[in-house]
mmCIF file of C-alpha atoms in Angstrom:
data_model
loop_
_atom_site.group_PDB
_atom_site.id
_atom_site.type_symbol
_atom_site.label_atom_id
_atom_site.label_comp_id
_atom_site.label_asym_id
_atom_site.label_seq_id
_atom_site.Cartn_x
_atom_site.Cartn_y
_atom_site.Cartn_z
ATOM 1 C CA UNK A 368 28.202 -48.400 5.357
ATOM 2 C CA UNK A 369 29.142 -45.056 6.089
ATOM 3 C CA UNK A 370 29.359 -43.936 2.697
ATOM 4 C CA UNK A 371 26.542 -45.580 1.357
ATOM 5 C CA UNK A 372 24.497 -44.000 3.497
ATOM 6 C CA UNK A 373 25.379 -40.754 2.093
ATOM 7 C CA UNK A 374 24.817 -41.488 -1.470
ATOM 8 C CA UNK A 375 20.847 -40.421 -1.388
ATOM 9 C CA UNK A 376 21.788 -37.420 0.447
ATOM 10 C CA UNK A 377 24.438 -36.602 -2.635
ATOM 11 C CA UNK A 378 22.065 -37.345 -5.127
ATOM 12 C CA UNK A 379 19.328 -35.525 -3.035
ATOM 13 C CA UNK A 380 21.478 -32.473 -2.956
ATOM 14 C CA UNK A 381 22.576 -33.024 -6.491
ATOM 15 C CA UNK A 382 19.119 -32.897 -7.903
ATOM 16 C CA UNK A 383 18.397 -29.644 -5.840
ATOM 17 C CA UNK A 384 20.886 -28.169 -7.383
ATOM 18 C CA UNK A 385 20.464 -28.337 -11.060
ATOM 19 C CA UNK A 386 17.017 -27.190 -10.187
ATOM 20 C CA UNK A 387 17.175 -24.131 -12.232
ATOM 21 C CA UNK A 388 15.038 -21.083 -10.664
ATOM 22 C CA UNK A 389 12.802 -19.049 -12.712
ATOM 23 C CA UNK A 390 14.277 -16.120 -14.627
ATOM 24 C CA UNK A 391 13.747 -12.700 -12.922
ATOM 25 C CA UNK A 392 11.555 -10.692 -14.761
ATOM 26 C CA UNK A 393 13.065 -8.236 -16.897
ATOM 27 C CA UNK A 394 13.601 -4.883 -15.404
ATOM 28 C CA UNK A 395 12.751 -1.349 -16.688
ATOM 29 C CA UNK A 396 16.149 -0.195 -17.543
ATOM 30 C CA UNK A 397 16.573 -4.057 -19.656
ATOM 31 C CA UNK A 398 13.272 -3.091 -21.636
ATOM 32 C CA UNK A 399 14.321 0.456 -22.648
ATOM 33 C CA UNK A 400 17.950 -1.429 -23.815
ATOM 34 C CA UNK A 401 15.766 -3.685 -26.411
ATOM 35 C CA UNK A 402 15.087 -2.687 -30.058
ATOM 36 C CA UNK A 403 12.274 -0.175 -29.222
ATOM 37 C CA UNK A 404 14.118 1.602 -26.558
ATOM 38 C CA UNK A 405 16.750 2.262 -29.087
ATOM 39 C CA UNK A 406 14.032 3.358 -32.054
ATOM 40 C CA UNK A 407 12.554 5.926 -29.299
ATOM 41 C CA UNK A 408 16.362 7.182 -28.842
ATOM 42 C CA UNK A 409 17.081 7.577 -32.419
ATOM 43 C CA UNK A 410 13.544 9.200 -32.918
ATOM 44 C CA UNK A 411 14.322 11.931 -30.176
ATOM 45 C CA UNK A 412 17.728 12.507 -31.821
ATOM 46 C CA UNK A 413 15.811 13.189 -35.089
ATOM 47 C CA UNK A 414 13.457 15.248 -33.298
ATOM 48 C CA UNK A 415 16.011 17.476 -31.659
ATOM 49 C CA UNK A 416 18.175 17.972 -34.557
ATOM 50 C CA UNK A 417 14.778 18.906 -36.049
ATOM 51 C CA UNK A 418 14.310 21.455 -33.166
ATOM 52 C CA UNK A 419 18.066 22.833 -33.918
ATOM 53 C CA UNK A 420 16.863 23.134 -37.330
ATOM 54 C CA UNK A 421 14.268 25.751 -36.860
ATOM 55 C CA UNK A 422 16.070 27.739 -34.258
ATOM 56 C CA UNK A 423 18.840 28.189 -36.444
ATOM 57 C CA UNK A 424 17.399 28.202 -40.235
ATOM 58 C CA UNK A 425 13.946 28.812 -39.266
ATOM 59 C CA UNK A 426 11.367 29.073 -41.417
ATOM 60 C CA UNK A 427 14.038 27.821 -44.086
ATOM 61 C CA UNK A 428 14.163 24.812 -42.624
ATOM 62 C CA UNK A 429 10.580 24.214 -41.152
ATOM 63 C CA UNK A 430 9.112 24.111 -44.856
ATOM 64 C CA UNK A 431 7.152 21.403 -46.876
ATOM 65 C CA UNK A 432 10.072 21.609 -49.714
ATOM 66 C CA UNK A 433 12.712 21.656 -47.162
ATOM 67 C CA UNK A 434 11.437 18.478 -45.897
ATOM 68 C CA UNK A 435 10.437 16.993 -49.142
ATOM 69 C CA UNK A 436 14.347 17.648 -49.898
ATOM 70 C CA UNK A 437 15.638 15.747 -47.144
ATOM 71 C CA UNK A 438 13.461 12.829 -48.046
ATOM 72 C CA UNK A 439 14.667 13.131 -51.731
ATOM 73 C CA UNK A 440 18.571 13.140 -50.737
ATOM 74 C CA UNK A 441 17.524 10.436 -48.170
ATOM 75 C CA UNK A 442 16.024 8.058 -50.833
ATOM 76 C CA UNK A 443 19.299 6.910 -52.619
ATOM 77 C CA UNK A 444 21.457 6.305 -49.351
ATOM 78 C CA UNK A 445 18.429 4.642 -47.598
ATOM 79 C CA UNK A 446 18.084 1.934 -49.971
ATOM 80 C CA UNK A 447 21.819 1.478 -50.122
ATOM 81 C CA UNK A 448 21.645 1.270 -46.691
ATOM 82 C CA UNK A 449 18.908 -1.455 -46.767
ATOM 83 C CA UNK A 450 21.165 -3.809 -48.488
ATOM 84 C CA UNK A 451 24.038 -2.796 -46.750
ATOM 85 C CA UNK A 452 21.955 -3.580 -43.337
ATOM 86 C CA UNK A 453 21.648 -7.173 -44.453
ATOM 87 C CA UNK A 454 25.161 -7.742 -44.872
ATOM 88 C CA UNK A 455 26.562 -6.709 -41.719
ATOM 89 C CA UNK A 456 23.831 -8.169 -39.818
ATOM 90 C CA UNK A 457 24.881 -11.410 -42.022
ATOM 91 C CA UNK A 458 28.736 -10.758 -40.009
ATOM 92 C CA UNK A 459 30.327 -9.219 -43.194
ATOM 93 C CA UNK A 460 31.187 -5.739 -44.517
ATOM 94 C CA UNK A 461 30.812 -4.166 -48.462
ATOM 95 C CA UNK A 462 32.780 -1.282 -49.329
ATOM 96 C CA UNK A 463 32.113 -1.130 -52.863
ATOM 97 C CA UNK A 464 28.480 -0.046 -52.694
ATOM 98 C CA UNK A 465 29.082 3.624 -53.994
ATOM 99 C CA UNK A 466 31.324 2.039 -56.604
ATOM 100 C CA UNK A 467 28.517 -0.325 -58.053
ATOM 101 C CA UNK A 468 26.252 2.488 -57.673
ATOM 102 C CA UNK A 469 29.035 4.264 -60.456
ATOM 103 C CA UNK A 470 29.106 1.451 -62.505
ATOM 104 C CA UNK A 471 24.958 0.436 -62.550
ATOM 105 C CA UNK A 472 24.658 4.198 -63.534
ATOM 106 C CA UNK A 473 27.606 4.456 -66.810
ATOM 107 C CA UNK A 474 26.345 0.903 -67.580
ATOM 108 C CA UNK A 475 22.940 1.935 -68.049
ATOM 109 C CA UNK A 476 23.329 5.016 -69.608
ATOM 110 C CA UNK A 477 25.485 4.208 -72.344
ATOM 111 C CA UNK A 478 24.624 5.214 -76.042
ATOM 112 C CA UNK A 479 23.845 1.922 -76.794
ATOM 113 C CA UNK A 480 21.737 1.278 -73.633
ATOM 114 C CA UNK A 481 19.748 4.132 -73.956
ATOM 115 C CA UNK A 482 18.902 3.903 -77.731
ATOM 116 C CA UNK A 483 17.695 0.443 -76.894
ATOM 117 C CA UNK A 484 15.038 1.759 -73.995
ATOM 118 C CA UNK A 485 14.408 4.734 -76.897
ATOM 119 C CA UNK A 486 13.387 1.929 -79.411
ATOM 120 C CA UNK A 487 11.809 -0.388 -76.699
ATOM 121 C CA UNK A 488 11.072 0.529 -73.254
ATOM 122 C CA UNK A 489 12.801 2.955 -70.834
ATOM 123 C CA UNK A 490 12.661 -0.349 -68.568
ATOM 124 C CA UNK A 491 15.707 -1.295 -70.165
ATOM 125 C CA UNK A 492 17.598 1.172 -68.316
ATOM 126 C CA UNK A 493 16.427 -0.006 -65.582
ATOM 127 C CA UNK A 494 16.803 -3.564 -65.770
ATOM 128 C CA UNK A 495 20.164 -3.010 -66.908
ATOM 129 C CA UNK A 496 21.422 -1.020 -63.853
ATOM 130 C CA UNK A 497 19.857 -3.862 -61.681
ATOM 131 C CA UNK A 498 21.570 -6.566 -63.571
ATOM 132 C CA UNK A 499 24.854 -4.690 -63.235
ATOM 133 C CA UNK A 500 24.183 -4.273 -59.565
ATOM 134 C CA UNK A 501 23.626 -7.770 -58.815
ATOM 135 C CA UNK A 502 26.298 -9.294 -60.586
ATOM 136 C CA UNK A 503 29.030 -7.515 -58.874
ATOM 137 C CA UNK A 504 27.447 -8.126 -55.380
ATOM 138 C CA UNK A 505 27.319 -11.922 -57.097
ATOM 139 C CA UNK A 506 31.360 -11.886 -57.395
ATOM 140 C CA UNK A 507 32.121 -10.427 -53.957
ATOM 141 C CA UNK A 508 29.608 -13.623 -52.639
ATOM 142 C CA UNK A 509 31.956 -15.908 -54.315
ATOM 143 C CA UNK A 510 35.227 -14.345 -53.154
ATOM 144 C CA UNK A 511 34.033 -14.259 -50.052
ATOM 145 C CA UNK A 512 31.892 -17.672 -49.279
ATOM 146 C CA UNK A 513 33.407 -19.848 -51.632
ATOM 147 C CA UNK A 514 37.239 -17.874 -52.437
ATOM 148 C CA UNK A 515 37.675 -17.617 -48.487
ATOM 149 C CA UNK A 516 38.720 -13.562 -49.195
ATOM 150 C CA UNK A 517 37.918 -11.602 -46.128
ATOM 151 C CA UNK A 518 35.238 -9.055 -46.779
ATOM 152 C CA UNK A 519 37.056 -5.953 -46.173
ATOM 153 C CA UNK A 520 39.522 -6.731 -49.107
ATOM 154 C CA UNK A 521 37.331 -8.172 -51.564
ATOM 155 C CA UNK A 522 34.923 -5.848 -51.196
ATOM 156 C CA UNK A 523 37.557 -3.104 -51.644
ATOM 157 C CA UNK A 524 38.987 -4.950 -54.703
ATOM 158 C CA UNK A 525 35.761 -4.541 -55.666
ATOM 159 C CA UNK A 526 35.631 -0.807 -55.079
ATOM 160 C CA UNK A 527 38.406 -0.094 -57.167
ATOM 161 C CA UNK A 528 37.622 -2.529 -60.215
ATOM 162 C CA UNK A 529 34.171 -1.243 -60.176
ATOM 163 C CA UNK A 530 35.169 2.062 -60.221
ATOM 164 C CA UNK A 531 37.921 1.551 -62.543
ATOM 165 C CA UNK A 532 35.438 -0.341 -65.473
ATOM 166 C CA UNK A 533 33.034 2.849 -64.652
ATOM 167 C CA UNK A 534 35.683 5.353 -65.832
ATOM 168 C CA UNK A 535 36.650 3.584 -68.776
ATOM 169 C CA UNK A 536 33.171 2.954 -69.665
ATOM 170 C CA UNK A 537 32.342 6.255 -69.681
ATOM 171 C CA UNK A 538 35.812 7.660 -70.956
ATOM 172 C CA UNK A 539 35.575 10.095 -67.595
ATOM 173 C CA UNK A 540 32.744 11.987 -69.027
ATOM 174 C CA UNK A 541 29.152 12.305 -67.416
ATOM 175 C CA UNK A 542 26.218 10.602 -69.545
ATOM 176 C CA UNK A 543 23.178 12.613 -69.828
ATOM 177 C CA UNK A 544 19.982 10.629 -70.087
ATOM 178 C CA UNK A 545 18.327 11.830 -73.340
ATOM 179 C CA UNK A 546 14.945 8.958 -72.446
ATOM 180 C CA UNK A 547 12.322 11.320 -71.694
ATOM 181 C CA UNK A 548 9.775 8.631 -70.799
ATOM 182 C CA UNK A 549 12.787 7.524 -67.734
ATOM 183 C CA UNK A 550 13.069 11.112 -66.369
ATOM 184 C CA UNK A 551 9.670 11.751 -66.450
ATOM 185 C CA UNK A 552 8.759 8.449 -64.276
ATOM 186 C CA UNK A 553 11.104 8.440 -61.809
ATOM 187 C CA UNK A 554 11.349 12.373 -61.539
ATOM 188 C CA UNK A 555 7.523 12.725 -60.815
ATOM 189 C CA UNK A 556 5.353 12.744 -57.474
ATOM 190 C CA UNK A 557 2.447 10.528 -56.399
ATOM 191 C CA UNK A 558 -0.061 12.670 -53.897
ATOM 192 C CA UNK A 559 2.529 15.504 -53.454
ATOM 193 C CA UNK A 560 5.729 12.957 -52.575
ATOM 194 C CA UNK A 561 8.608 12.531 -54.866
ATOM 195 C CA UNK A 562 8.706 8.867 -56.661
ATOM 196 C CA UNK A 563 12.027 8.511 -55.237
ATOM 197 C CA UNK A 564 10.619 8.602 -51.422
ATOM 198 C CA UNK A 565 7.790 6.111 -52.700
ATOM 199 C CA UNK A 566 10.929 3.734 -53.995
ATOM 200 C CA UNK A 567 13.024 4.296 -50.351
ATOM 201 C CA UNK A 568 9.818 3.479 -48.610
ATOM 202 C CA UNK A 569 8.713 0.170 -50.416
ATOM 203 C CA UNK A 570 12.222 -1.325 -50.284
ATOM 204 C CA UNK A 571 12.217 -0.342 -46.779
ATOM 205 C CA UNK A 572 8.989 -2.263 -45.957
ATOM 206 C CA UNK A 573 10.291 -5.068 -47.997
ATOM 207 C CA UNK A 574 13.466 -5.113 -45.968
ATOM 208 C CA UNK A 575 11.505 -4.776 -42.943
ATOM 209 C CA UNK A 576 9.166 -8.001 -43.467
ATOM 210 C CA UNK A 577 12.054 -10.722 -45.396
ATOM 211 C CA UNK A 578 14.872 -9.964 -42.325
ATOM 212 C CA UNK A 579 12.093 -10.247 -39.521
ATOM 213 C CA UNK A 580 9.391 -12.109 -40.926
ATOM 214 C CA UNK A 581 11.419 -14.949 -43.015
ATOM 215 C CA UNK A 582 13.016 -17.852 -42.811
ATOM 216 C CA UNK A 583 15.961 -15.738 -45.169
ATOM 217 C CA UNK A 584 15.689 -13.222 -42.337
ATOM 218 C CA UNK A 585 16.207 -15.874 -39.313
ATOM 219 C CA UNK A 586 18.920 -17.530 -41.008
ATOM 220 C CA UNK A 587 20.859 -13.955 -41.648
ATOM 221 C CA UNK A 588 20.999 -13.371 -37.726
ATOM 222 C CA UNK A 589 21.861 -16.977 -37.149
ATOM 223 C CA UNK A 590 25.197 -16.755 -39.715
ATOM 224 C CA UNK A 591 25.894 -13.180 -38.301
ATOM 225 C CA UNK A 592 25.576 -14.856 -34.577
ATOM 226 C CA UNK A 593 27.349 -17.585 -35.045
ATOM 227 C CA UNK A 594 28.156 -19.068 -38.924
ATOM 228 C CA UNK A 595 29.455 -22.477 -37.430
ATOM 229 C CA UNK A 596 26.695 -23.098 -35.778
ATOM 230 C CA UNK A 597 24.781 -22.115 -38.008
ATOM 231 C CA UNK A 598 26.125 -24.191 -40.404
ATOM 232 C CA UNK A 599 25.865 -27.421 -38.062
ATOM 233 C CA UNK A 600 22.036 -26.414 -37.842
ATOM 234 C CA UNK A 601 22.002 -27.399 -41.514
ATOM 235 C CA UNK A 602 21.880 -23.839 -42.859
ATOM 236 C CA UNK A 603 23.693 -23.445 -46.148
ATOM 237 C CA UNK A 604 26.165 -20.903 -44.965
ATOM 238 C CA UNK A 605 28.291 -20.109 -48.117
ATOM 239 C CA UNK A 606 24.948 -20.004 -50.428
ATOM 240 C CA UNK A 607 23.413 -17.199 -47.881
ATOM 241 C CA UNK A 608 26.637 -15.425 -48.021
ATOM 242 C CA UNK A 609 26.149 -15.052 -51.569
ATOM 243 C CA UNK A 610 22.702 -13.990 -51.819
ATOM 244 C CA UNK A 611 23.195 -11.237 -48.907
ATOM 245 C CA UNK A 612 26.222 -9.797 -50.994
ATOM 246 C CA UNK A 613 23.681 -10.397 -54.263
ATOM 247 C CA UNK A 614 20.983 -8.456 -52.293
ATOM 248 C CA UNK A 615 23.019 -5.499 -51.295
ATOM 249 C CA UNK A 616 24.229 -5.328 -54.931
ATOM 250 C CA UNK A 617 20.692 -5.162 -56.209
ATOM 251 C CA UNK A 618 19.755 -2.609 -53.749
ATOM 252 C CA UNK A 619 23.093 -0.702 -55.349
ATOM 253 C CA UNK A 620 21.446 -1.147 -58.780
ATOM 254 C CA UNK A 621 18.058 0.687 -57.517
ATOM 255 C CA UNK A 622 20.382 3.424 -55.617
ATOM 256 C CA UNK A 623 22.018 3.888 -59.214
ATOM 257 C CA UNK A 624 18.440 4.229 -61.215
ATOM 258 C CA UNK A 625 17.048 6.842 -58.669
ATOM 259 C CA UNK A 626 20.824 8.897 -58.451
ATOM 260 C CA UNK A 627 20.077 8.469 -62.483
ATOM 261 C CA UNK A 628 16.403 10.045 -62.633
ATOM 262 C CA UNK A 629 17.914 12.681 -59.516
ATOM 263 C CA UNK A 630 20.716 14.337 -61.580
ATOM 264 C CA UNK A 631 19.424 12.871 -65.055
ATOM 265 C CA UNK A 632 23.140 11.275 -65.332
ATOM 266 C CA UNK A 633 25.191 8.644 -65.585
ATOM 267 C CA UNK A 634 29.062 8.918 -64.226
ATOM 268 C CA UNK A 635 31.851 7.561 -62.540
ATOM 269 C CA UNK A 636 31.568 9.929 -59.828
ATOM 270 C CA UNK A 637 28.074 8.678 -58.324
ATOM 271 C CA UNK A 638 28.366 7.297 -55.222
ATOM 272 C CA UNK A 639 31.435 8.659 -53.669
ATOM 273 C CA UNK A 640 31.903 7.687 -50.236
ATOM 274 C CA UNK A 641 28.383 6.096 -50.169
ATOM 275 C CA UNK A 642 29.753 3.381 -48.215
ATOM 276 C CA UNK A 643 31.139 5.283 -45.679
ATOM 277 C CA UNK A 644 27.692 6.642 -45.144
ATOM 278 C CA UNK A 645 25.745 3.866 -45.639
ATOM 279 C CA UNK A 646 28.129 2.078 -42.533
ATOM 280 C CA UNK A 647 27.531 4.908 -40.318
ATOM 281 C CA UNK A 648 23.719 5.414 -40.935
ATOM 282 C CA UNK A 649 23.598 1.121 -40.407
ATOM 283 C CA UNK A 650 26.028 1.556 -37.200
ATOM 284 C CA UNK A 651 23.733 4.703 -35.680
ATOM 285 C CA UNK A 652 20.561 2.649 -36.143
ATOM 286 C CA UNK A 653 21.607 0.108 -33.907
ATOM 287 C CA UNK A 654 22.950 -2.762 -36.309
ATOM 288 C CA UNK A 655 25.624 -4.395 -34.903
ATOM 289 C CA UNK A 656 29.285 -4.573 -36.830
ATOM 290 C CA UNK A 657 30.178 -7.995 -35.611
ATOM 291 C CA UNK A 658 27.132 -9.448 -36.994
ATOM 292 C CA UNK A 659 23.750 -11.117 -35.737
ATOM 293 C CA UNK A 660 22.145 -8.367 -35.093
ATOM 294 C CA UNK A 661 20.076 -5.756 -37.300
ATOM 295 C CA UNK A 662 17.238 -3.821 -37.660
ATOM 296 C CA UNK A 663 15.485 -1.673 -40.942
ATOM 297 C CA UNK A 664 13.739 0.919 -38.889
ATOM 298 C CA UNK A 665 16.589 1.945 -37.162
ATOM 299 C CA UNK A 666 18.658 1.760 -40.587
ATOM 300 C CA UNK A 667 16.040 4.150 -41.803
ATOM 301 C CA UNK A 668 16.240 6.748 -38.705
ATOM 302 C CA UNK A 669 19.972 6.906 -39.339
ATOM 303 C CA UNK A 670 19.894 7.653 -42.566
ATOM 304 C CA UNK A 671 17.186 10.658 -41.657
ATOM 305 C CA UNK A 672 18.948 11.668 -39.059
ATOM 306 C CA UNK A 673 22.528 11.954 -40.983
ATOM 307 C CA UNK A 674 20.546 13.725 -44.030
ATOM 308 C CA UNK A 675 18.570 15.988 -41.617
ATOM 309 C CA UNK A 676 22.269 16.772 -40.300
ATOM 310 C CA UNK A 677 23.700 17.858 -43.351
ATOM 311 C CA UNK A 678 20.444 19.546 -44.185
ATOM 312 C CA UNK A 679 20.795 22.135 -40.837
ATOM 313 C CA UNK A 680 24.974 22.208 -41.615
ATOM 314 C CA UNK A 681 24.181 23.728 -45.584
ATOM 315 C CA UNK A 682 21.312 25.892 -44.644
ATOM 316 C CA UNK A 683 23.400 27.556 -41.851
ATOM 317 C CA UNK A 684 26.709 27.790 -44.326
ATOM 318 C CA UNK A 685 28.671 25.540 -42.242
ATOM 319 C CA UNK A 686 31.803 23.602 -44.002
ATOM 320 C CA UNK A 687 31.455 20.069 -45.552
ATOM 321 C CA UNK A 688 34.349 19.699 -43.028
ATOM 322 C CA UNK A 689 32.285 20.763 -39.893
ATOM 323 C CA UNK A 690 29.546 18.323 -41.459
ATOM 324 C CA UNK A 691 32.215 15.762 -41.177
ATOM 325 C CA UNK A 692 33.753 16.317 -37.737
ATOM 326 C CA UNK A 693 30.031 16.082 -36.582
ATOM 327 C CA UNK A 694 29.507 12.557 -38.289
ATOM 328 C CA UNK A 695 32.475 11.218 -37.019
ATOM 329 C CA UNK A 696 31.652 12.562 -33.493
ATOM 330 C CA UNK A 697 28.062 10.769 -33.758
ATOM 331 C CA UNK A 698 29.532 7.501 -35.042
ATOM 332 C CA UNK A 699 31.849 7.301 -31.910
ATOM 333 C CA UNK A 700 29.174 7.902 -29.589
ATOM 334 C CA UNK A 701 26.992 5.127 -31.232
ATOM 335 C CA UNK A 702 29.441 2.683 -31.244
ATOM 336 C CA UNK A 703 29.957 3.331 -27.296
ATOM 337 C CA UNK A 704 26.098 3.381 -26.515
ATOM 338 C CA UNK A 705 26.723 -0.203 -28.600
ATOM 339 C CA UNK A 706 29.155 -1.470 -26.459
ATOM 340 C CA UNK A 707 27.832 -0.452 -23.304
ATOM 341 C CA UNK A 708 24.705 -2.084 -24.367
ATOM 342 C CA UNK A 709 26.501 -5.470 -25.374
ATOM 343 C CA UNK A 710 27.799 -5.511 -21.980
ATOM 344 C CA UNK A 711 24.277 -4.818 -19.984
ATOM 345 C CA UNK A 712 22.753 -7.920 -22.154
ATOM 346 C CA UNK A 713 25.572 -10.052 -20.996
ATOM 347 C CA UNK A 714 24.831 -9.022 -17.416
#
């Protein structure tokens, strides 16, 4: 009798206590932790290595050229950087983006490429370039989603077959675009801004709306979270693999045709150690390496930010080495403030 007397009392005390009590509202310090919090860090970075700038270069620095040049060197990275944003969010890693970039540029610059947009349309150039870009960001999908290669290596097979096929390609010698119509487009201005920055800026915006307005978006932070359970949500895993290594290949193929119309060249050299930057400008912005989750704008403040960098290092006659130390120093530190925030969201 005893103890069934006590069953209501169990199950009374049972039900009070998966009673779950509301969340606590989200605290001050929590907010400034979230995705705009981080933009207004990485915009007061910017603005004090603006600030350094003038006091050191002055009026050298604090000029409308001087800042239309940091937007033009910006341009090329920043879309790579796009693309390259995608994929890590996604949970992988590409370290052959500067080589594609090499290879979209000899490729499309070729004698025979170039006569063709002389007797057609400079558009060939272009489209060629883009084709080239996304069919080696098509091969490291398949190695990776469906040959089960880990990213870092096929991606750096990649690298050096890319680089490889640019070189022989273009027998080691640089390819100067002789296609007017080409270097006239993409070397012009619209209201006082270099096409280039126009390019950087639309395939920013487009970035911006597919990863946070999409369903392609959604399902990039939900394989970058977690691919198995993303995959047992009936997402497609291996397919979106593909098409985010596709994506940052096309975004190489654009990179290529603005480096083109920038130094009126195609050569195996473009693109050295673009991935290296494109990683740390991703990193800075607040993307995180182990996937699931990303964000454009800050992508796009890192990338200022680095170019505004090297910008104050070559106006005050500071090493490429200094320039160097100091990125490696800023990477570090972003990767801690990344950490530390991983561990206040847990808590």
């Amino acid at each position: 009798m005893s103890d069934d007397i006590a069953r209501p009392s169990d199950q009374t005390a049972s039900t009070q206590a998966t009673v779950t009590p509301p969340a606590a509202p989200r605290s001050s310090n929590n907010v400034l932790m979230t995705g705009m919090g981080r933009n207004v860090g990485l915009v007061v970075a910017l603005v004090l290595l603006c600030l350094v700038g003038i006091i050191t270069a002055g009026d050298t620095f604090a000029t409308g050229a001087n800042v239309l040049t940091i937007l033009r060197l910006a341009a090329v990275i920043g879309v790579v950087s796009i693309g390259m944003t995608f994929v890590i969010t996604g949970g992988g890693i590409d370290l052959s983006v500067g080589a594609m970039v090499a290879l979209a540029s000899v490729w499309a610059t070729t004698l025979a490429t170039q006569q063709l947009a002389e007797d057609f349309h400079w558009i060939f150039m272009v489209s060629t370039a883009l084709l080239v870009g996304a069919a080696c960001g098509l091969v490291n999908g398949l190695l990776i989603a469906y040959g089960k290669i880990v990213p870092f290596i096929a991606t750096l097979a990649m690298l050096a077959a890319a680089r490889g096929l640019a070189e022989i390609i273009s027998d080691r010698k640089t390819q100067i675009i002789s296609v007017n119509g080409f270097v006239d487009f993409f070397g012009g201005s619209l209201i006082g801004v270099p096409v280039l920055v126009w390019i950087f800026v639309l395939v920013a915006a487009a970035g911006w709306v597919v990863l946070n307005r999409t369903t392609f978006g959604r399902r990039t932070f939900a394989v970058g979270g977690n691919a198995e359970a993303a995959r047992l949500a009936g997402i497609r895993v291996q397919r979106h693999t593909v098409a985010l290594y596709v994506l940052a290949g096309l975004c190489c193929g654009i990179a290529a045709v603005m480096l083109m119309a920038r130094t009126t060249t195609g050569s195996s050299t473009h693109g050295q150690l673009y991935e290296l930057d494109a990683i740390a400008a991703v990193v800075i912005g607040g993307t995180l390496l182990s996937g699931g989750r990303g964000t454009i704008v800050g992508t796009v403040f890192g990338v200022l930010i680095f170019t505004t960098l090297n910008n104050v290092f070559t106006l005050n006659n500071l090493s490429i080495s200094a320039q160097s130390v100091a990125k490696g120093l800023i990477i570090v530190i972003a990767v801690l403030l990344q950490q530390r925030l991983a561990r206040t969201t847990r808590h």
